[in-house]
Amino acid sequence: PPGTTSRTIGWRTEFRPMEVQITDFENAAFTVFIVLISRVILAFDLNMYIPISKVDENMGRAHKRDAVLQDVFYFRRHMAPIAAGDCKDEVHCSIHHDHNSYEEMSVREIMTGKGSYFPGLVPLCYAYLDSIECDSDTRTVLTQYLEFIVQRASGEVMTTAAW
């Protein structure tokens, strides 16, 4: 939406546009990934908020050459709403202790998961596809795109910034 001088505008969420990729396949992969992630966030009621100061720091890091492999980025540790029964002991549980915590993660960890507490964005995409009972032909195409995203995040396939 256009800017406003009102102080009551509230929260905004955005996916920053990315640079054009070299091939149509790469452009399609990232476009599909963004659409899937937006649907995952809505379907699973995920909270991906982090302080704006950390977003700014992430942006500074992201501008470095080959940052996808050489740097880490602040990302929220727990995205899903806390449900009853998540922990046996809410007093000593790391989820209940600081549900809004964030930490530095590599792009590979953000995409594929970290430890037992952070599932990763790509596995969440697969969980979403399972939940909507995605047909096998569509799933095959989407899997190719998601595997490419993971290969980029792990360095198996070079980014344009690495060239």
Coordinates of N, CA, C and O in Angstrom, one line a residue:
P1 N 0.8 -1.2 0.0 CA 0.0 0.0 0.0 C 0.9 1.3 0.0 O 2.0 1.2 0.5
P2 N 0.3 2.3 -0.5 CA 1.1 3.6 -0.5 C 1.4 4.0 1.0 O 0.7 3.7 1.9
G3 N 2.4 4.8 1.1 CA 2.8 5.3 2.4 C 1.8 6.2 3.0 O 0.9 6.7 2.3
T4 N 1.9 6.4 4.3 CA 0.9 7.2 5.0 C 1.6 7.9 6.1 O 2.6 7.5 6.6
T5 N 1.0 9.0 6.5 CA 1.6 9.7 7.7 C 0.9 9.2 9.0 O 1.3 9.6 10.0
S6 N 0.0 8.4 8.9 CA -0.7 7.9 10.0 C 0.2 6.9 10.8 O 0.9 6.1 10.3
R7 N 0.1 7.0 12.1 CA 0.9 6.2 13.0 C 0.1 4.9 13.3 O 0.6 4.0 14.1
T8 N -1.1 4.7 12.8 CA -1.9 3.5 13.1 C -1.9 2.5 12.0 O -2.8 1.7 11.9
I9 N -0.9 2.5 11.2 CA -0.9 1.6 10.0 C -0.8 0.2 10.4 O -1.2 -0.7 9.7
G10 N -0.2 -0.2 11.5 CA -0.1 -1.5 11.9 C 1.1 -2.3 11.3 O 2.0 -1.7 10.7
W11 N 1.0 -3.6 11.3 CA 2.1 -4.5 10.8 C 2.0 -4.6 9.3 O 0.9 -4.6 8.7
R12 N 3.1 -4.8 8.7 CA 3.2 -5.2 7.3 C 4.1 -6.3 7.1 O 5.1 -6.5 7.9
T13 N 3.8 -7.2 6.2 CA 4.7 -8.3 5.9 C 5.0 -8.2 4.4 O 4.2 -7.9 3.6
E14 N 6.3 -8.5 4.1 CA 6.7 -8.4 2.7 C 7.7 -9.5 2.4 O 8.4 -10.0 3.2
F15 N 7.6 -9.9 1.1 CA 8.6 -10.8 0.6 C 9.4 -9.9 -0.4 O 8.8 -9.3 -1.3
R16 N 10.7 -9.7 -0.1 CA 11.5 -8.8 -1.0 C 11.6 -9.4 -2.3 O 11.9 -10.6 -2.5
P17 N 11.5 -8.6 -3.4 CA 11.8 -9.1 -4.7 C 13.2 -9.5 -4.9 O 14.1 -8.9 -4.2
M18 N 13.5 -10.5 -5.6 CA 14.8 -11.0 -5.8 C 15.3 -10.6 -7.2 O 14.6 -10.2 -8.0
E19 N 16.6 -10.8 -7.4 CA 17.2 -10.6 -8.7 C 16.7 -11.7 -9.6 O 16.3 -12.8 -9.3
V20 N 16.6 -11.3 -10.9 CA 16.2 -12.2 -11.9 C 17.3 -13.3 -12.0 O 18.5 -13.0 -12.0
Q21 N 16.9 -14.6 -12.1 CA 17.8 -15.7 -12.2 C 18.2 -15.9 -13.6 O 17.6 -15.4 -14.5
I22 N 19.1 -16.8 -13.8 CA 19.7 -17.0 -15.1 C 18.7 -17.8 -16.0 O 18.6 -17.5 -17.2
T23 N 18.0 -18.8 -15.5 CA 17.1 -19.6 -16.3 C 15.7 -19.4 -15.9 O 15.3 -19.0 -14.8
D24 N 14.8 -19.8 -16.8 CA 13.3 -19.8 -16.5 C 13.0 -20.8 -15.4 O 12.2 -20.5 -14.5
F25 N 13.7 -21.9 -15.3 CA 13.5 -22.9 -14.3 C 13.8 -22.3 -12.9 O 13.1 -22.4 -11.9
E26 N 14.9 -21.6 -12.8 CA 15.3 -20.9 -11.5 C 14.3 -19.9 -11.1 O 13.9 -19.8 -10.0
N27 N 13.9 -19.1 -12.1 CA 12.8 -18.1 -11.8 C 11.6 -18.7 -11.3 O 10.9 -18.3 -10.3
A28 N 11.2 -19.8 -12.0 CA 9.9 -20.5 -11.6 C 10.1 -21.1 -10.2 O 9.2 -21.1 -9.4
A29 N 11.3 -21.7 -9.9 CA 11.5 -22.3 -8.6 C 11.3 -21.3 -7.5 O 10.7 -21.6 -6.5
F30 N 11.9 -20.1 -7.6 CA 11.8 -19.2 -6.5 C 10.4 -18.6 -6.4 O 9.9 -18.3 -5.3
T31 N 9.8 -18.4 -7.6 CA 8.4 -17.9 -7.6 C 7.5 -18.8 -6.9 O 6.7 -18.5 -6.0
V32 N 7.6 -20.1 -7.2 CA 6.8 -21.2 -6.6 C 7.1 -21.3 -5.1 O 6.2 -21.4 -4.3
F33 N 8.3 -21.2 -4.8 CA 8.7 -21.2 -3.3 C 8.1 -20.1 -2.5 O 7.5 -20.4 -1.5
I34 N 8.1 -18.9 -3.1 CA 7.5 -17.8 -2.3 C 6.0 -18.0 -2.2 O 5.4 -17.7 -1.1
V35 N 5.3 -18.5 -3.2 CA 3.9 -18.7 -3.2 C 3.6 -19.8 -2.1 O 2.7 -19.7 -1.3
L36 N 4.4 -20.9 -2.2 CA 4.2 -22.0 -1.2 C 4.4 -21.5 0.2 O 3.6 -21.8 1.1
I37 N 5.5 -20.7 0.5 CA 5.8 -20.2 1.8 C 4.6 -19.3 2.3 O 4.2 -19.4 3.5
S38 N 4.1 -18.5 1.4 CA 3.0 -17.6 1.9 C 1.8 -18.5 2.3 O 1.1 -18.2 3.2
R39 N 1.5 -19.6 1.5 CA 0.4 -20.4 1.9 C 0.7 -21.2 3.2 O -0.2 -21.5 4.0
V40 N 1.9 -21.6 3.4 CA 2.4 -22.3 4.6 C 2.1 -21.4 5.8 O 1.6 -21.9 6.8
I41 N 2.5 -20.2 5.7 CA 2.4 -19.2 6.8 C 0.9 -19.1 7.2 O 0.5 -19.2 8.4
L42 N 0.0 -19.0 6.2 CA -1.4 -18.8 6.5 C -2.0 -20.1 6.9 O -2.8 -20.1 7.9
A43 N -1.7 -21.2 6.3 CA -2.3 -22.5 6.7 C -1.9 -23.0 8.1 O -2.7 -23.5 8.8
F44 N -0.7 -22.8 8.4 CA -0.2 -23.3 9.7 C -0.1 -22.2 10.8 O 0.4 -22.4 11.9
D45 N -0.6 -21.0 10.5 CA -0.7 -19.9 11.4 C 0.7 -19.6 12.0 O 0.9 -19.5 13.2
L46 N 1.7 -19.5 11.1 CA 3.1 -19.3 11.6 C 3.4 -17.8 11.9 O 2.8 -16.9 11.3
N47 N 4.2 -17.6 12.9 CA 4.7 -16.3 13.3 C 6.2 -16.2 13.0 O 7.0 -16.9 13.6
M48 N 6.5 -15.4 12.0 CA 7.9 -15.3 11.6 C 8.5 -13.9 12.0 O 9.5 -13.5 11.5
Y49 N 7.9 -13.2 12.9 CA 8.4 -11.9 13.4 C 9.7 -12.0 14.1 O 9.9 -12.9 14.9
I50 N 10.6 -11.1 13.7 CA 11.8 -10.8 14.4 C 12.0 -9.3 14.5 O 11.3 -8.6 13.7
P51 N 12.7 -8.8 15.5 CA 12.9 -7.4 15.6 C 13.4 -6.8 14.3 O 14.3 -7.4 13.6
I52 N 12.9 -5.6 14.0 CA 13.3 -4.9 12.7 C 14.8 -4.7 12.7 O 15.4 -4.7 11.6
S53 N 15.4 -4.5 13.9 CA 16.9 -4.3 13.9 C 17.6 -5.5 13.4 O 18.6 -5.4 12.7
K54 N 17.0 -6.7 13.6 CA 17.6 -8.0 13.1 C 17.4 -8.1 11.6 O 18.2 -8.7 10.9
V55 N 16.2 -7.7 11.2 CA 15.9 -7.7 9.7 C 16.9 -6.8 9.0 O 17.5 -7.2 8.0
D56 N 17.2 -5.6 9.6 CA 18.2 -4.7 9.0 C 19.6 -5.3 9.0 O 20.3 -5.2 8.0
E57 N 19.9 -6.0 10.1 CA 21.2 -6.7 10.1 C 21.3 -7.8 9.1 O 22.3 -8.0 8.4
N58 N 20.2 -8.6 8.9 CA 20.2 -9.6 7.9 C 20.3 -9.0 6.5 O 21.1 -9.6 5.7
M59 N 19.7 -7.9 6.3 CA 19.8 -7.3 4.9 C 21.3 -6.9 4.7 O 21.8 -7.1 3.6
G60 N 22.0 -6.3 5.7 CA 23.4 -6.0 5.5 C 24.2 -7.2 5.2 O 25.1 -7.2 4.4
R61 N 24.0 -8.3 5.9 CA 24.7 -9.5 5.7 C 24.4 -10.1 4.3 O 25.3 -10.6 3.6
A62 N 23.2 -10.0 3.9 CA 22.8 -10.6 2.6 C 23.4 -10.0 1.4 O 23.5 -10.6 0.4
H63 N 23.9 -8.8 1.6 CA 24.5 -8.0 0.4 C 25.9 -8.4 0.2 O 26.5 -8.0 -0.8
K64 N 26.5 -9.2 1.1 CA 27.9 -9.7 0.9 C 27.9 -10.7 -0.2 O 27.0 -11.5 -0.4
R65 N 29.1 -10.8 -0.8 CA 29.3 -11.8 -1.9 C 29.2 -13.2 -1.3 O 29.8 -13.5 -0.2
D66 N 28.4 -14.1 -1.8 CA 28.2 -15.5 -1.4 C 27.8 -15.6 0.0 O 28.1 -16.6 0.7
A67 N 26.9 -14.7 0.5 CA 26.4 -14.7 1.8 C 25.6 -16.0 2.1 O 25.6 -16.4 3.3
V68 N 25.0 -16.6 1.1 CA 24.2 -17.8 1.3 C 25.1 -18.9 2.0 O 24.5 -19.7 2.8
L69 N 26.4 -18.9 1.7 CA 27.2 -20.0 2.3 C 28.1 -19.5 3.3 O 28.6 -20.2 4.2
Q70 N 28.5 -18.2 3.3 CA 29.5 -17.6 4.2 C 28.9 -16.9 5.4 O 29.7 -16.6 6.3
D71 N 27.6 -16.7 5.5 CA 27.1 -15.9 6.6 C 25.9 -16.7 7.3 O 25.5 -17.7 6.8
V72 N 25.5 -16.1 8.4 CA 24.3 -16.6 9.1 C 23.4 -15.4 9.3 O 23.8 -14.3 9.2
F73 N 22.1 -15.8 9.5 CA 21.1 -14.8 9.5 C 20.1 -15.0 10.7 O 19.9 -16.2 11.1
Y74 N 19.6 -13.9 11.3 CA 18.7 -14.1 12.4 C 17.4 -14.6 11.8 O 16.9 -14.2 10.8
F75 N 16.9 -15.7 12.5 CA 15.6 -16.3 12.2 C 14.9 -16.7 13.4 O 15.5 -17.1 14.4
R76 N 13.6 -16.7 13.4 CA 12.8 -17.1 14.6 C 13.0 -18.6 14.9 O 12.9 -19.4 13.9
R77 N 13.2 -18.9 16.1 CA 13.4 -20.3 16.5 C 12.1 -21.1 16.5 O 12.1 -22.3 16.1
H78 N 11.0 -20.6 16.9 CA 9.7 -21.2 17.0 C 8.7 -20.4 16.3 O 8.3 -19.3 16.7
M79 N 8.1 -21.0 15.2 CA 7.2 -20.3 14.4 C 5.7 -20.6 14.6 O 4.8 -19.8 14.5
A80 N 5.5 -21.9 15.1 CA 4.1 -22.3 15.3 C 3.6 -21.9 16.6 O 4.3 -21.7 17.6
P81 N 2.3 -21.7 16.7 CA 1.7 -21.3 18.0 C 1.9 -22.4 19.0 O 1.9 -23.6 18.6
I82 N 2.0 -22.1 20.2 CA 2.2 -23.1 21.3 C 0.9 -23.8 21.5 O -0.2 -23.1 21.6
A83 N 0.9 -25.1 21.5 CA -0.3 -25.9 21.7 C -0.1 -26.6 23.0 O 0.9 -26.9 23.5
A84 N -1.3 -26.9 23.6 CA -1.3 -27.6 24.9 C -0.6 -29.0 24.6 O -0.9 -29.6 23.6
G85 N 0.2 -29.4 25.5 CA 0.9 -30.7 25.4 C 2.2 -30.6 24.6 O 2.8 -31.7 24.4
D86 N 2.6 -29.4 24.2 CA 3.9 -29.3 23.5 C 5.1 -29.7 24.4 O 6.1 -30.2 24.0
C87 N 4.9 -29.4 25.7 CA 6.0 -29.7 26.7 C 5.4 -30.4 27.9 O 4.2 -30.1 28.3
K88 N 6.2 -31.2 28.5 CA 5.7 -31.9 29.8 C 5.8 -30.9 30.9 O 5.0 -30.9 31.8
D89 N 6.8 -30.0 30.9 CA 7.1 -29.1 32.0 C 7.2 -27.7 31.4 O 8.3 -27.3 30.9
E90 N 6.2 -26.9 31.5 CA 6.2 -25.6 30.9 C 7.2 -24.6 31.6 O 7.6 -23.6 31.0
V91 N 7.5 -24.9 32.8 CA 8.4 -24.0 33.6 C 9.8 -24.1 33.0 O 10.5 -23.1 32.9
H92 N 10.3 -25.3 32.7 CA 11.6 -25.5 32.2 C 11.7 -25.8 30.7 O 12.8 -26.1 30.2
C93 N 10.6 -25.6 30.0 CA 10.6 -25.8 28.5 C 11.2 -24.6 27.8 O 10.8 -23.5 28.0
S94 N 12.1 -24.9 26.9 CA 12.7 -23.8 26.1 C 11.7 -23.1 25.2 O 11.8 -21.9 24.9
I95 N 10.6 -23.8 24.7 CA 9.6 -23.2 23.9 C 8.8 -22.2 24.7 O 8.6 -21.0 24.3
H96 N 8.3 -22.6 25.9 CA 7.5 -21.8 26.7 C 8.3 -20.7 27.4 O 7.8 -19.6 27.6
H97 N 9.6 -21.0 27.6 CA 10.4 -20.0 28.3 C 10.6 -18.7 27.4 O 10.5 -17.6 27.9
D98 N 10.9 -18.9 26.2 CA 11.1 -17.7 25.3 C 10.5 -18.1 23.9 O 11.3 -18.3 23.0
H99 N 9.2 -18.1 23.8 CA 8.6 -18.4 22.5 C 9.0 -17.5 21.4 O 9.0 -17.9 20.2
N100 N 9.3 -16.3 21.7 CA 9.6 -15.3 20.7 C 11.1 -15.2 20.4 O 11.6 -14.2 19.8
S101 N 11.9 -16.2 20.7 CA 13.3 -16.1 20.6 C 13.7 -16.3 19.1 O 13.0 -16.8 18.3
Y102 N 14.9 -15.8 18.8 CA 15.4 -16.0 17.4 C 16.9 -16.3 17.6 O 17.5 -16.1 18.7
E103 N 17.5 -16.7 16.6 CA 19.0 -17.1 16.6 C 19.5 -17.0 15.2 O 18.8 -16.9 14.2
E104 N 20.9 -17.0 15.2 CA 21.5 -17.0 13.9 C 21.5 -18.4 13.3 O 21.8 -19.4 14.0
M105 N 21.1 -18.5 12.0 CA 21.1 -19.8 11.3 C 21.7 -19.6 9.9 O 21.5 -18.5 9.3
S106 N 22.2 -20.6 9.4 CA 22.7 -20.5 8.0 C 21.5 -20.6 7.1 O 20.4 -21.1 7.5
V107 N 21.6 -20.3 5.8 CA 20.5 -20.4 4.9 C 20.1 -21.8 4.7 O 18.9 -22.2 4.7
R108 N 21.0 -22.7 4.7 CA 20.7 -24.2 4.7 C 19.9 -24.6 5.9 O 18.9 -25.3 5.7
E109 N 20.2 -24.1 7.1 CA 19.4 -24.5 8.2 C 18.0 -23.9 8.2 O 17.0 -24.5 8.5
I110 N 17.9 -22.6 7.7 CA 16.6 -22.0 7.6 C 15.7 -22.8 6.6 O 14.6 -23.0 6.8
M111 N 16.3 -23.3 5.5 CA 15.6 -24.0 4.5 C 15.3 -25.4 4.9 O 14.2 -26.0 4.6
T112 N 16.3 -26.1 5.5 CA 16.1 -27.6 5.8 C 15.9 -28.0 7.2 O 15.5 -29.1 7.5
G113 N 16.1 -27.0 8.2 CA 15.8 -27.3 9.6 C 17.1 -27.3 10.4 O 18.2 -27.4 9.9
K114 N 16.9 -27.1 11.7 CA 18.0 -27.1 12.7 C 17.5 -27.7 14.0 O 16.5 -27.3 14.6
G115 N 18.2 -28.8 14.4 CA 17.9 -29.4 15.6 C 16.5 -30.0 15.6 O 15.9 -30.2 14.6
S116 N 16.0 -30.3 16.8 CA 14.6 -30.8 16.9 C 13.5 -29.7 17.0 O 12.4 -30.1 17.1
Y117 N 13.9 -28.5 17.1 CA 13.0 -27.4 17.4 C 12.6 -26.6 16.1 O 11.7 -25.9 16.1
F118 N 13.4 -26.6 15.1 CA 13.2 -25.8 13.9 C 13.1 -26.7 12.7 O 14.1 -27.3 12.2
P119 N 11.9 -26.9 12.1 CA 11.7 -27.9 11.0 C 12.3 -27.4 9.7 O 12.6 -28.3 8.8
G120 N 12.4 -26.2 9.4 CA 12.9 -25.7 8.1 C 11.8 -25.3 7.2 O 10.7 -25.9 7.3
L121 N 12.0 -24.4 6.3 CA 10.9 -23.9 5.4 C 10.5 -24.9 4.4 O 9.3 -25.1 4.1
V122 N 11.5 -25.6 3.8 CA 11.2 -26.6 2.7 C 10.4 -27.8 3.3 O 9.4 -28.2 2.7
P123 N 10.8 -28.4 4.4 CA 9.9 -29.4 5.0 C 8.5 -29.0 5.3 O 7.6 -29.7 5.2
L124 N 8.4 -27.7 5.7 CA 7.0 -27.1 6.0 C 6.2 -27.1 4.7 O 5.0 -27.3 4.7
C125 N 6.9 -26.8 3.6 CA 6.3 -26.8 2.2 C 5.7 -28.2 1.9 O 4.6 -28.3 1.5
Y126 N 6.6 -29.2 2.2 CA 6.1 -30.6 2.0 C 4.9 -30.9 2.9 O 4.0 -31.6 2.4
A127 N 5.0 -30.5 4.1 CA 3.9 -30.8 5.0 C 2.6 -30.1 4.5 O 1.5 -30.7 4.6
Y128 N 2.7 -28.9 4.0 CA 1.6 -28.2 3.5 C 1.0 -29.0 2.3 O -0.2 -29.2 2.1
L129 N 1.9 -29.4 1.4 CA 1.4 -30.2 0.2 C 0.7 -31.5 0.6 O -0.3 -31.9 0.0
D130 N 1.2 -32.1 1.7 CA 0.5 -33.3 2.2 C -0.8 -32.9 2.8 O -1.8 -33.6 2.5
S131 N -0.9 -31.8 3.5 CA -2.2 -31.4 4.1 C -3.3 -31.1 3.1 O -4.4 -31.2 3.4
I132 N -2.9 -30.6 1.9 CA -3.9 -30.2 0.9 C -4.1 -31.4 -0.1 O -4.8 -31.3 -1.1
E133 N -3.3 -32.5 0.2 CA -3.4 -33.7 -0.7 C -3.1 -33.4 -2.1 O -3.9 -33.7 -3.0
C134 N -2.0 -32.8 -2.3 CA -1.5 -32.3 -3.6 C -1.4 -33.6 -4.6 O -0.9 -34.6 -4.2
D135 N -1.9 -33.4 -5.8 CA -1.8 -34.6 -6.7 C -0.4 -34.9 -7.1 O 0.5 -34.0 -7.0
S136 N -0.1 -36.1 -7.5 CA 1.3 -36.6 -7.7 C 2.0 -35.9 -8.9 O 3.2 -35.6 -8.8
D137 N 1.3 -35.5 -9.9 CA 2.0 -34.8 -11.0 C 2.4 -33.4 -10.6 O 3.6 -33.0 -10.9
T138 N 1.6 -32.7 -9.9 CA 2.0 -31.4 -9.4 C 3.1 -31.5 -8.4 O 4.1 -30.7 -8.4
R139 N 3.0 -32.5 -7.5 CA 4.0 -32.7 -6.5 C 5.3 -33.0 -7.1 O 6.4 -32.5 -6.6
T140 N 5.4 -33.7 -8.2 CA 6.6 -34.0 -8.9 C 7.3 -32.7 -9.3 O 8.5 -32.5 -9.1
V141 N 6.6 -31.9 -10.0 CA 7.1 -30.6 -10.4 C 7.6 -29.7 -9.2 O 8.7 -29.2 -9.2
L142 N 6.7 -29.6 -8.2 CA 7.1 -28.8 -7.1 C 8.3 -29.3 -6.3 O 9.1 -28.6 -5.8
T143 N 8.4 -30.7 -6.3 CA 9.6 -31.3 -5.7 C 10.9 -30.9 -6.4 O 11.9 -30.6 -5.7
Q144 N 10.8 -30.8 -7.7 CA 12.0 -30.4 -8.5 C 12.4 -29.0 -8.1 O 13.6 -28.7 -7.9
Y145 N 11.4 -28.1 -7.9 CA 11.7 -26.7 -7.5 C 12.3 -26.7 -6.1 O 13.3 -26.0 -5.9
L146 N 11.6 -27.4 -5.2 CA 12.1 -27.3 -3.8 C 13.5 -27.9 -3.6 O 14.3 -27.4 -2.9
E147 N 13.8 -29.0 -4.4 CA 15.1 -29.6 -4.3 C 16.2 -28.6 -4.8 O 17.3 -28.5 -4.3
F148 N 15.8 -27.9 -5.9 CA 16.7 -26.8 -6.4 C 17.0 -25.8 -5.3 O 18.1 -25.3 -5.1
I149 N 15.9 -25.3 -4.6 CA 16.1 -24.3 -3.5 C 17.1 -24.9 -2.5 O 18.0 -24.1 -2.0
V150 N 16.9 -26.1 -2.1 CA 17.8 -26.7 -1.1 C 19.2 -26.8 -1.6 O 20.2 -26.5 -0.9
Q151 N 19.4 -27.2 -2.9 CA 20.7 -27.2 -3.5 C 21.4 -25.9 -3.5 O 22.6 -25.8 -3.3
R152 N 20.7 -24.8 -3.8 CA 21.2 -23.5 -3.7 C 21.6 -23.1 -2.3 O 22.7 -22.6 -2.0
A153 N 20.7 -23.5 -1.3 CA 21.0 -23.1 0.1 C 22.2 -23.9 0.6 O 22.9 -23.4 1.5
S154 N 22.5 -25.1 0.1 CA 23.6 -25.9 0.6 C 24.9 -25.6 -0.1 O 25.9 -26.1 0.3
G155 N 24.8 -24.9 -1.2 CA 26.0 -24.6 -2.0 C 26.3 -25.7 -3.1 O 27.2 -25.6 -3.9
E156 N 25.4 -26.7 -3.2 CA 25.5 -27.7 -4.2 C 25.4 -27.1 -5.6 O 26.0 -27.5 -6.6
V157 N 24.5 -26.1 -5.7 CA 24.4 -25.3 -6.9 C 24.7 -23.9 -6.6 O 24.2 -23.3 -5.6
M158 N 25.6 -23.3 -7.4 CA 26.1 -22.0 -7.1 C 25.0 -20.9 -7.3 O 24.1 -21.1 -8.1
T159 N 25.1 -19.9 -6.5 CA 24.2 -18.7 -6.6 C 24.8 -17.8 -7.6 O 26.0 -17.9 -7.9
T160 N 24.1 -16.9 -8.1 CA 24.6 -15.9 -9.1 C 25.6 -15.0 -8.4 O 26.6 -14.5 -9.0
A161 N 25.5 -14.8 -7.1 CA 26.5 -14.0 -6.3 C 27.8 -14.7 -6.2 O 28.8 -14.1 -6.0
A162 N 27.8 -16.0 -6.4 CA 29.1 -16.8 -6.3 C 29.9 -16.7 -7.6 O 31.1 -17.0 -7.6
W163 N 29.2 -16.4 -8.7 CA 29.9 -16.3 -10.0 C 30.8 -15.2 -9.9 O 31.6 -14.7 -10.5

